[in-house]
Structures are given as C-alpha cells and as structure tokens.
Amino acid sequence: MELAKEVISQYGYFAIYGLLALGVVGMPIPDEVLMTFVGYLASISVLNYCVSIVVCFGGAFTGGLLSYTIGRKAGRPLFNKYGKWIGINAKRFSRVESWFMKYGSWSIILGYFIPGVRNLMCCFSGMSRMAMSRYILVSGIGAFVWCVVFISIGFYVGVLT
C-alpha cells in the first residue's frame, strides 16, 4: 500500500486508473483498499470525490474489458490445452458454461465485490462468448456500483475522523 500511496502522490488520477485496470485484470493489487484510500483522500480534499469515482470506474471497466478480451481470444485454447491439469474437463466446463449463460449477468455484478472472482468472471464472460454488448452493460453496472461503494466508505470514514 505504501507503493500505491507513492505512485498516487506522484501521478495522481493516472496512477489510480492504471492500478485499478491492472488489479481487475489479475495483478495482485488490493483494489478495495486502494479505492477506500482514494475515498479518504477525497474526504480531506486531496482528490475530488466525483472525479475519483469516474477515474476508478474507468480503470475497473477497462480492466474488465481487457480480461473479457483475453478470455474471448485465448481462454478456450488455454482451457483445451491445460484444463485437464487443473481438473476441469470438457463436461465440467460445459456445465459451468450453461450455468453462466443463465446466471452470468448477476455473477458479474456480484463478482466485482469478491476479490479473485471478479477476474475470473470477466475472463469467463469472454470464454463463454457472452455478447459484448451484454457484457459491457452488466460489467459497467457492476464496476460503477463497486467503485461508488468503496470510495464512499473511504470518504465517510475520512469525514468521521
């Protein structure tokens, strides 16, 4: 987190955008902690609250779209080649895919709130060939709500202290 503070103080909103995009793609960045810290910085007038939400949403959405694209382009070939090594055969994948087609929209929205799951949901959306327009809508809703919740938590904790 110390590195994140240093990067944010040096590069501001660009750093927040980039760190969140990388975090959603799968890099080990504590996204929730980062957004809560951004909210706190907004509460002490270092950052603007509304701009922080827009920037965080942009980073999260970009990362999700990148994960979707990776899943769509490389997910199936990687699964076909390495799936057996992690215990996922074609039958299991088919069952998960049919479940995902039925409940995928909700799992993407709720998945944003579970570290690790958001990365898999975005990637699996691409692997299961979810329509990009549907993915953009659902992922946009999930990313926006996720950002508003965590930035607001940080903001109100900062106001109360």
JSON list of N, CA and C in Angstrom, two decimals, residues 89-156:
[
{"chain": "A", "resi": 89, "resn": "ASN", "atom": "N", "xyz": [-12.51, -30.82, -16.92]},
{"chain": "A", "resi": 89, "resn": "ASN", "atom": "CA", "xyz": [-12.66, -31.48, -18.21]},
{"chain": "A", "resi": 89, "resn": "ASN", "atom": "C", "xyz": [-13.76, -30.79, -19.02]},
{"chain": "A", "resi": 90, "resn": "ALA", "atom": "N", "xyz": [-13.98, -31.25, -20.23]},
{"chain": "A", "resi": 90, "resn": "ALA", "atom": "CA", "xyz": [-14.97, -30.62, -21.12]},
{"chain": "A", "resi": 90, "resn": "ALA", "atom": "C", "xyz": [-16.38, -30.70, -20.54]},
{"chain": "A", "resi": 91, "resn": "LYS", "atom": "N", "xyz": [-16.71, -31.80, -19.86]},
{"chain": "A", "resi": 91, "resn": "LYS", "atom": "CA", "xyz": [-18.05, -31.96, -19.29]},
{"chain": "A", "resi": 91, "resn": "LYS", "atom": "C", "xyz": [-18.28, -30.92, -18.19]},
{"chain": "A", "resi": 92, "resn": "ARG", "atom": "N", "xyz": [-17.31, -30.75, -17.30]},
{"chain": "A", "resi": 92, "resn": "ARG", "atom": "CA", "xyz": [-17.43, -29.74, -16.23]},
{"chain": "A", "resi": 92, "resn": "ARG", "atom": "C", "xyz": [-17.52, -28.34, -16.81]},
{"chain": "A", "resi": 93, "resn": "PHE", "atom": "N", "xyz": [-16.70, -28.10, -17.79]},
{"chain": "A", "resi": 93, "resn": "PHE", "atom": "CA", "xyz": [-16.70, -26.78, -18.42]},
{"chain": "A", "resi": 93, "resn": "PHE", "atom": "C", "xyz": [-18.06, -26.50, -19.05]},
{"chain": "A", "resi": 94, "resn": "SER", "atom": "N", "xyz": [-18.64, -27.48, -19.67]},
{"chain": "A", "resi": 94, "resn": "SER", "atom": "CA", "xyz": [-19.95, -27.34, -20.30]},
{"chain": "A", "resi": 94, "resn": "SER", "atom": "C", "xyz": [-21.03, -27.02, -19.26]},
{"chain": "A", "resi": 95, "resn": "ARG", "atom": "N", "xyz": [-20.98, -27.69, -18.11]},
{"chain": "A", "resi": 95, "resn": "ARG", "atom": "CA", "xyz": [-21.95, -27.42, -17.04]},
{"chain": "A", "resi": 95, "resn": "ARG", "atom": "C", "xyz": [-21.79, -26.01, -16.50]},
{"chain": "A", "resi": 96, "resn": "VAL", "atom": "N", "xyz": [-20.56, -25.62, -16.27]},
{"chain": "A", "resi": 96, "resn": "VAL", "atom": "CA", "xyz": [-20.30, -24.27, -15.76]},
{"chain": "A", "resi": 96, "resn": "VAL", "atom": "C", "xyz": [-20.74, -23.23, -16.79]},
{"chain": "A", "resi": 97, "resn": "GLU", "atom": "N", "xyz": [-20.48, -23.51, -18.03]},
{"chain": "A", "resi": 97, "resn": "GLU", "atom": "CA", "xyz": [-20.85, -22.58, -19.10]},
{"chain": "A", "resi": 97, "resn": "GLU", "atom": "C", "xyz": [-22.37, -22.42, -19.19]},
{"chain": "A", "resi": 98, "resn": "SER", "atom": "N", "xyz": [-23.11, -23.51, -19.08]},
{"chain": "A", "resi": 98, "resn": "SER", "atom": "CA", "xyz": [-24.58, -23.40, -19.14]},
{"chain": "A", "resi": 98, "resn": "SER", "atom": "C", "xyz": [-25.11, -22.65, -17.91]},
{"chain": "A", "resi": 99, "resn": "TRP", "atom": "N", "xyz": [-24.52, -22.89, -16.74]},
{"chain": "A", "resi": 99, "resn": "TRP", "atom": "CA", "xyz": [-24.90, -22.12, -15.54]},
{"chain": "A", "resi": 99, "resn": "TRP", "atom": "C", "xyz": [-24.60, -20.64, -15.75]},
{"chain": "A", "resi": 100, "resn": "PHE", "atom": "N", "xyz": [-23.43, -20.38, -16.33]},
{"chain": "A", "resi": 100, "resn": "PHE", "atom": "CA", "xyz": [-23.02, -18.99, -16.54]},
{"chain": "A", "resi": 100, "resn": "PHE", "atom": "C", "xyz": [-23.93, -18.28, -17.53]},
{"chain": "A", "resi": 101, "resn": "MET", "atom": "N", "xyz": [-24.38, -18.98, -18.55]},
{"chain": "A", "resi": 101, "resn": "MET", "atom": "CA", "xyz": [-25.29, -18.36, -19.52]},
{"chain": "A", "resi": 101, "resn": "MET", "atom": "C", "xyz": [-26.62, -18.00, -18.86]},
{"chain": "A", "resi": 102, "resn": "LYS", "atom": "N", "xyz": [-27.00, -18.74, -17.84]},
{"chain": "A", "resi": 102, "resn": "LYS", "atom": "CA", "xyz": [-28.26, -18.48, -17.15]},
{"chain": "A", "resi": 102, "resn": "LYS", "atom": "C", "xyz": [-28.10, -17.38, -16.09]},
{"chain": "A", "resi": 103, "resn": "TYR", "atom": "N", "xyz": [-27.04, -17.43, -15.31]},
{"chain": "A", "resi": 103, "resn": "TYR", "atom": "CA", "xyz": [-26.84, -16.51, -14.19]},
{"chain": "A", "resi": 103, "resn": "TYR", "atom": "C", "xyz": [-25.63, -15.59, -14.34]},
{"chain": "A", "resi": 104, "resn": "GLY", "atom": "N", "xyz": [-25.04, -15.57, -15.50]},
{"chain": "A", "resi": 104, "resn": "GLY", "atom": "CA", "xyz": [-23.78, -14.84, -15.70]},
{"chain": "A", "resi": 104, "resn": "GLY", "atom": "C", "xyz": [-23.86, -13.36, -15.41]},
{"chain": "A", "resi": 105, "resn": "SER", "atom": "N", "xyz": [-24.97, -12.74, -15.79]},
{"chain": "A", "resi": 105, "resn": "SER", "atom": "CA", "xyz": [-25.09, -11.29, -15.57]},
{"chain": "A", "resi": 105, "resn": "SER", "atom": "C", "xyz": [-25.00, -10.95, -14.09]},
{"chain": "A", "resi": 106, "resn": "TRP", "atom": "N", "xyz": [-25.74, -11.68, -13.27]},
{"chain": "A", "resi": 106, "resn": "TRP", "atom": "CA", "xyz": [-25.71, -11.43, -11.83]},
{"chain": "A", "resi": 106, "resn": "TRP", "atom": "C", "xyz": [-24.35, -11.78, -11.24]},
{"chain": "A", "resi": 107, "resn": "SER", "atom": "N", "xyz": [-23.73, -12.84, -11.75]},
{"chain": "A", "resi": 107, "resn": "SER", "atom": "CA", "xyz": [-22.44, -13.23, -11.19]},
{"chain": "A", "resi": 107, "resn": "SER", "atom": "C", "xyz": [-21.36, -12.20, -11.51]},
{"chain": "A", "resi": 108, "resn": "ILE", "atom": "N", "xyz": [-21.48, -11.53, -12.64]},
{"chain": "A", "resi": 108, "resn": "ILE", "atom": "CA", "xyz": [-20.50, -10.48, -12.96]},
{"chain": "A", "resi": 108, "resn": "ILE", "atom": "C", "xyz": [-20.68, -9.30, -12.02]},
{"chain": "A", "resi": 109, "resn": "ILE", "atom": "N", "xyz": [-21.92, -8.87, -11.83]},
{"chain": "A", "resi": 109, "resn": "ILE", "atom": "CA", "xyz": [-22.19, -7.73, -10.94]},
{"chain": "A", "resi": 109, "resn": "ILE", "atom": "C", "xyz": [-21.73, -8.04, -9.52]},
{"chain": "A", "resi": 110, "resn": "LEU", "atom": "N", "xyz": [-22.14, -9.17, -8.99]},
{"chain": "A", "resi": 110, "resn": "LEU", "atom": "CA", "xyz": [-21.77, -9.53, -7.62]},
{"chain": "A", "resi": 110, "resn": "LEU", "atom": "C", "xyz": [-20.29, -9.91, -7.53]},
{"chain": "A", "resi": 111, "resn": "GLY", "atom": "N", "xyz": [-19.73, -10.44, -8.60]},
{"chain": "A", "resi": 111, "resn": "GLY", "atom": "CA", "xyz": [-18.32, -10.85, -8.61]},
{"chain": "A", "resi": 111, "resn": "GLY", "atom": "C", "xyz": [-17.36, -9.71, -8.39]},
{"chain": "A", "resi": 112, "resn": "TYR", "atom": "N", "xyz": [-17.75, -8.50, -8.75]},
{"chain": "A", "resi": 112, "resn": "TYR", "atom": "CA", "xyz": [-16.88, -7.35, -8.51]},
{"chain": "A", "resi": 112, "resn": "TYR", "atom": "C", "xyz": [-16.57, -7.17, -7.03]},
{"chain": "A", "resi": 113, "resn": "PHE", "atom": "N", "xyz": [-17.44, -7.64, -6.17]},
{"chain": "A", "resi": 113, "resn": "PHE", "atom": "CA", "xyz": [-17.26, -7.45, -4.74]},
{"chain": "A", "resi": 113, "resn": "PHE", "atom": "C", "xyz": [-16.45, -8.57, -4.08]},
{"chain": "A", "resi": 114, "resn": "ILE", "atom": "N", "xyz": [-16.03, -9.57, -4.85]},
{"chain": "A", "resi": 114, "resn": "ILE", "atom": "CA", "xyz": [-15.28, -10.69, -4.30]},
{"chain": "A", "resi": 114, "resn": "ILE", "atom": "C", "xyz": [-13.91, -10.75, -4.98]},
{"chain": "A", "resi": 115, "resn": "PRO", "atom": "N", "xyz": [-12.85, -10.44, -4.22]},
{"chain": "A", "resi": 115, "resn": "PRO", "atom": "CA", "xyz": [-11.50, -10.48, -4.81]},
{"chain": "A", "resi": 115, "resn": "PRO", "atom": "C", "xyz": [-11.20, -11.84, -5.43]},
{"chain": "A", "resi": 116, "resn": "GLY", "atom": "N", "xyz": [-10.62, -11.81, -6.60]},
{"chain": "A", "resi": 116, "resn": "GLY", "atom": "CA", "xyz": [-10.30, -13.03, -7.33]},
{"chain": "A", "resi": 116, "resn": "GLY", "atom": "C", "xyz": [-11.42, -13.48, -8.23]},
{"chain": "A", "resi": 117, "resn": "VAL", "atom": "N", "xyz": [-12.65, -13.38, -7.74]},
{"chain": "A", "resi": 117, "resn": "VAL", "atom": "CA", "xyz": [-13.80, -13.81, -8.54]},
{"chain": "A", "resi": 117, "resn": "VAL", "atom": "C", "xyz": [-14.03, -12.83, -9.68]},
{"chain": "A", "resi": 118, "resn": "ARG", "atom": "N", "xyz": [-13.84, -11.53, -9.43]},
{"chain": "A", "resi": 118, "resn": "ARG", "atom": "CA", "xyz": [-14.08, -10.55, -10.49]},
{"chain": "A", "resi": 118, "resn": "ARG", "atom": "C", "xyz": [-13.18, -10.82, -11.69]},
{"chain": "A", "resi": 119, "resn": "ASN", "atom": "N", "xyz": [-11.95, -11.25, -11.45]},
{"chain": "A", "resi": 119, "resn": "ASN", "atom": "CA", "xyz": [-11.04, -11.55, -12.54]},
{"chain": "A", "resi": 119, "resn": "ASN", "atom": "C", "xyz": [-11.55, -12.74, -13.35]},
{"chain": "A", "resi": 120, "resn": "LEU", "atom": "N", "xyz": [-11.99, -13.76, -12.65]},
{"chain": "A", "resi": 120, "resn": "LEU", "atom": "CA", "xyz": [-12.49, -14.96, -13.31]},
{"chain": "A", "resi": 120, "resn": "LEU", "atom": "C", "xyz": [-13.79, -14.71, -14.06]},
{"chain": "A", "resi": 121, "resn": "MET", "atom": "N", "xyz": [-14.67, -13.94, -13.46]},
{"chain": "A", "resi": 121, "resn": "MET", "atom": "CA", "xyz": [-15.97, -13.66, -14.11]},
{"chain": "A", "resi": 121, "resn": "MET", "atom": "C", "xyz": [-15.77, -12.90, -15.41]},
{"chain": "A", "resi": 122, "resn": "CYS", "atom": "N", "xyz": [-14.90, -11.91, -15.39]},
{"chain": "A", "resi": 122, "resn": "CYS", "atom": "CA", "xyz": [-14.66, -11.13, -16.61]},
{"chain": "A", "resi": 122, "resn": "CYS", "atom": "C", "xyz": [-14.06, -12.01, -17.70]},
{"chain": "A", "resi": 123, "resn": "CYS", "atom": "N", "xyz": [-13.09, -12.79, -17.33]},
{"chain": "A", "resi": 123, "resn": "CYS", "atom": "CA", "xyz": [-12.43, -13.68, -18.29]},
{"chain": "A", "resi": 123, "resn": "CYS", "atom": "C", "xyz": [-13.40, -14.76, -18.78]},
{"chain": "A", "resi": 124, "resn": "PHE", "atom": "N", "xyz": [-14.15, -15.33, -17.87]},
{"chain": "A", "resi": 124, "resn": "PHE", "atom": "CA", "xyz": [-15.07, -16.40, -18.24]},
{"chain": "A", "resi": 124, "resn": "PHE", "atom": "C", "xyz": [-16.21, -15.87, -19.12]},
{"chain": "A", "resi": 125, "resn": "SER", "atom": "N", "xyz": [-16.56, -14.60, -18.97]},
{"chain": "A", "resi": 125, "resn": "SER", "atom": "CA", "xyz": [-17.57, -14.00, -19.85]},
{"chain": "A", "resi": 125, "resn": "SER", "atom": "C", "xyz": [-17.10, -14.07, -21.30]},
{"chain": "A", "resi": 126, "resn": "GLY", "atom": "N", "xyz": [-15.85, -13.78, -21.51]},
{"chain": "A", "resi": 126, "resn": "GLY", "atom": "CA", "xyz": [-15.29, -13.88, -22.86]},
{"chain": "A", "resi": 126, "resn": "GLY", "atom": "C", "xyz": [-15.19, -15.31, -23.34]},
{"chain": "A", "resi": 127, "resn": "MET", "atom": "N", "xyz": [-14.77, -16.21, -22.44]},
{"chain": "A", "resi": 127, "resn": "MET", "atom": "CA", "xyz": [-14.64, -17.62, -22.82]},
{"chain": "A", "resi": 127, "resn": "MET", "atom": "C", "xyz": [-15.99, -18.22, -23.20]},
{"chain": "A", "resi": 128, "resn": "SER", "atom": "N", "xyz": [-17.04, -17.80, -22.53]},
{"chain": "A", "resi": 128, "resn": "SER", "atom": "CA", "xyz": [-18.35, -18.38, -22.80]},
{"chain": "A", "resi": 128, "resn": "SER", "atom": "C", "xyz": [-19.07, -17.64, -23.94]},
{"chain": "A", "resi": 129, "resn": "ARG", "atom": "N", "xyz": [-18.36, -16.73, -24.58]},
{"chain": "A", "resi": 129, "resn": "ARG", "atom": "CA", "xyz": [-18.89, -16.00, -25.74]},
{"chain": "A", "resi": 129, "resn": "ARG", "atom": "C", "xyz": [-20.13, -15.16, -25.41]},
{"chain": "A", "resi": 130, "resn": "MET", "atom": "N", "xyz": [-20.15, -14.59, -24.20]},
{"chain": "A", "resi": 130, "resn": "MET", "atom": "CA", "xyz": [-21.24, -13.67, -23.86]},
{"chain": "A", "resi": 130, "resn": "MET", "atom": "C", "xyz": [-21.17, -12.52, -24.86]},
{"chain": "A", "resi": 131, "resn": "ALA", "atom": "N", "xyz": [-22.31, -12.06, -25.33]},
{"chain": "A", "resi": 131, "resn": "ALA", "atom": "CA", "xyz": [-22.34, -10.93, -26.27]},
{"chain": "A", "resi": 131, "resn": "ALA", "atom": "C", "xyz": [-21.65, -9.72, -25.64]},
{"chain": "A", "resi": 132, "resn": "MET", "atom": "N", "xyz": [-20.82, -9.08, -26.42]},
{"chain": "A", "resi": 132, "resn": "MET", "atom": "CA", "xyz": [-20.06, -7.96, -25.88]},
{"chain": "A", "resi": 132, "resn": "MET", "atom": "C", "xyz": [-20.98, -6.85, -25.39]},
{"chain": "A", "resi": 133, "resn": "SER", "atom": "N", "xyz": [-22.07, -6.59, -26.10]},
{"chain": "A", "resi": 133, "resn": "SER", "atom": "CA", "xyz": [-22.99, -5.53, -25.67]},
{"chain": "A", "resi": 133, "resn": "SER", "atom": "C", "xyz": [-23.58, -5.85, -24.29]},
{"chain": "A", "resi": 134, "resn": "ARG", "atom": "N", "xyz": [-23.94, -7.10, -24.09]},
{"chain": "A", "resi": 134, "resn": "ARG", "atom": "CA", "xyz": [-24.47, -7.51, -22.78]},
{"chain": "A", "resi": 134, "resn": "ARG", "atom": "C", "xyz": [-23.39, -7.40, -21.71]},
{"chain": "A", "resi": 135, "resn": "TYR", "atom": "N", "xyz": [-22.19, -7.85, -22.04]},
{"chain": "A", "resi": 135, "resn": "TYR", "atom": "CA", "xyz": [-21.09, -7.78, -21.09]},
{"chain": "A", "resi": 135, "resn": "TYR", "atom": "C", "xyz": [-20.80, -6.33, -20.70]},
{"chain": "A", "resi": 136, "resn": "ILE", "atom": "N", "xyz": [-20.77, -5.43, -21.69]},
{"chain": "A", "resi": 136, "resn": "ILE", "atom": "CA", "xyz": [-20.48, -4.03, -21.41]},
{"chain": "A", "resi": 136, "resn": "ILE", "atom": "C", "xyz": [-21.53, -3.44, -20.45]},
{"chain": "A", "resi": 137, "resn": "LEU", "atom": "N", "xyz": [-22.78, -3.74, -20.68]},
{"chain": "A", "resi": 137, "resn": "LEU", "atom": "CA", "xyz": [-23.84, -3.24, -19.82]},
{"chain": "A", "resi": 137, "resn": "LEU", "atom": "C", "xyz": [-23.70, -3.77, -18.40]},
{"chain": "A", "resi": 138, "resn": "VAL", "atom": "N", "xyz": [-23.60, -5.07, -18.28]},
{"chain": "A", "resi": 138, "resn": "VAL", "atom": "CA", "xyz": [-23.55, -5.70, -16.95]},
{"chain": "A", "resi": 138, "resn": "VAL", "atom": "C", "xyz": [-22.26, -5.35, -16.21]},
{"chain": "A", "resi": 139, "resn": "SER", "atom": "N", "xyz": [-21.15, -5.40, -16.91]},
{"chain": "A", "resi": 139, "resn": "SER", "atom": "CA", "xyz": [-19.87, -5.07, -16.28]},
{"chain": "A", "resi": 139, "resn": "SER", "atom": "C", "xyz": [-19.83, -3.59, -15.89]},
{"chain": "A", "resi": 140, "resn": "GLY", "atom": "N", "xyz": [-20.40, -2.74, -16.71]},
{"chain": "A", "resi": 140, "resn": "GLY", "atom": "CA", "xyz": [-20.45, -1.32, -16.38]},
{"chain": "A", "resi": 140, "resn": "GLY", "atom": "C", "xyz": [-21.24, -1.07, -15.10]},
{"chain": "A", "resi": 141, "resn": "ILE", "atom": "N", "xyz": [-22.37, -1.74, -14.96]},
{"chain": "A", "resi": 141, "resn": "ILE", "atom": "CA", "xyz": [-23.17, -1.60, -13.74]},
{"chain": "A", "resi": 141, "resn": "ILE", "atom": "C", "xyz": [-22.38, -2.09, -12.53]},
{"chain": "A", "resi": 142, "resn": "GLY", "atom": "N", "xyz": [-21.80, -3.28, -12.65]},
{"chain": "A", "resi": 142, "resn": "GLY", "atom": "CA", "xyz": [-21.02, -3.84, -11.54]},
{"chain": "A", "resi": 142, "resn": "GLY", "atom": "C", "xyz": [-19.84, -2.98, -11.15]},
{"chain": "A", "resi": 143, "resn": "ALA", "atom": "N", "xyz": [-19.09, -2.52, -12.14]},
{"chain": "A", "resi": 143, "resn": "ALA", "atom": "CA", "xyz": [-17.91, -1.69, -11.85]},
{"chain": "A", "resi": 143, "resn": "ALA", "atom": "C", "xyz": [-18.30, -0.37, -11.21]},
{"chain": "A", "resi": 144, "resn": "PHE", "atom": "N", "xyz": [-19.38, 0.24, -11.70]},
{"chain": "A", "resi": 144, "resn": "PHE", "atom": "CA", "xyz": [-19.81, 1.53, -11.14]},
{"chain": "A", "resi": 144, "resn": "PHE", "atom": "C", "xyz": [-20.25, 1.39, -9.69]},
{"chain": "A", "resi": 145, "resn": "VAL", "atom": "N", "xyz": [-21.10, 0.41, -9.42]},
{"chain": "A", "resi": 145, "resn": "VAL", "atom": "CA", "xyz": [-21.58, 0.21, -8.05]},
{"chain": "A", "resi": 145, "resn": "VAL", "atom": "C", "xyz": [-20.42, -0.11, -7.12]},
{"chain": "A", "resi": 146, "resn": "TRP", "atom": "N", "xyz": [-19.52, -0.97, -7.57]},
{"chain": "A", "resi": 146, "resn": "TRP", "atom": "CA", "xyz": [-18.35, -1.37, -6.79]},
{"chain": "A", "resi": 146, "resn": "TRP", "atom": "C", "xyz": [-17.51, -0.14, -6.43]},
{"chain": "A", "resi": 147, "resn": "CYS", "atom": "N", "xyz": [-17.24, 0.71, -7.42]},
{"chain": "A", "resi": 147, "resn": "CYS", "atom": "CA", "xyz": [-16.43, 1.90, -7.17]},
{"chain": "A", "resi": 147, "resn": "CYS", "atom": "C", "xyz": [-17.11, 2.87, -6.22]},
{"chain": "A", "resi": 148, "resn": "VAL", "atom": "N", "xyz": [-18.40, 3.12, -6.44]},
{"chain": "A", "resi": 148, "resn": "VAL", "atom": "CA", "xyz": [-19.12, 4.06, -5.58]},
{"chain": "A", "resi": 148, "resn": "VAL", "atom": "C", "xyz": [-19.13, 3.56, -4.14]},
{"chain": "A", "resi": 149, "resn": "VAL", "atom": "N", "xyz": [-19.36, 2.27, -3.94]},
{"chain": "A", "resi": 149, "resn": "VAL", "atom": "CA", "xyz": [-19.42, 1.73, -2.58]},
{"chain": "A", "resi": 149, "resn": "VAL", "atom": "C", "xyz": [-18.09, 1.91, -1.85]},
{"chain": "A", "resi": 150, "resn": "PHE", "atom": "N", "xyz": [-16.99, 1.49, -2.46]},
{"chain": "A", "resi": 150, "resn": "PHE", "atom": "CA", "xyz": [-15.71, 1.54, -1.74]},
{"chain": "A", "resi": 150, "resn": "PHE", "atom": "C", "xyz": [-15.15, 2.95, -1.61]},
{"chain": "A", "resi": 151, "resn": "ILE", "atom": "N", "xyz": [-15.35, 3.79, -2.61]},
{"chain": "A", "resi": 151, "resn": "ILE", "atom": "CA", "xyz": [-14.89, 5.17, -2.48]},
{"chain": "A", "resi": 151, "resn": "ILE", "atom": "C", "xyz": [-15.72, 5.89, -1.42]},
{"chain": "A", "resi": 152, "resn": "SER", "atom": "N", "xyz": [-17.00, 5.61, -1.38]},
{"chain": "A", "resi": 152, "resn": "SER", "atom": "CA", "xyz": [-17.87, 6.24, -0.37]},
{"chain": "A", "resi": 152, "resn": "SER", "atom": "C", "xyz": [-17.51, 5.79, 1.04]},
{"chain": "A", "resi": 153, "resn": "ILE", "atom": "N", "xyz": [-17.17, 4.53, 1.20]},
{"chain": "A", "resi": 153, "resn": "ILE", "atom": "CA", "xyz": [-16.73, 4.05, 2.52]},
{"chain": "A", "resi": 153, "resn": "ILE", "atom": "C", "xyz": [-15.51, 4.85, 2.98]},
{"chain": "A", "resi": 154, "resn": "GLY", "atom": "N", "xyz": [-14.51, 4.97, 2.11]},
{"chain": "A", "resi": 154, "resn": "GLY", "atom": "CA", "xyz": [-13.32, 5.73, 2.46]},
{"chain": "A", "resi": 154, "resn": "GLY", "atom": "C", "xyz": [-13.61, 7.19, 2.72]},
{"chain": "A", "resi": 155, "resn": "PHE", "atom": "N", "xyz": [-14.51, 7.74, 1.91]},
{"chain": "A", "resi": 155, "resn": "PHE", "atom": "CA", "xyz": [-14.86, 9.15, 2.08]},
{"chain": "A", "resi": 155, "resn": "PHE", "atom": "C", "xyz": [-15.53, 9.39, 3.43]},
{"chain": "A", "resi": 156, "resn": "TYR", "atom": "N", "xyz": [-16.49, 8.56, 3.78]},
{"chain": "A", "resi": 156, "resn": "TYR", "atom": "CA", "xyz": [-17.22, 8.76, 5.04]},
{"chain": "A", "resi": 156, "resn": "TYR", "atom": "C", "xyz": [-16.39, 8.41, 6.25]}
]
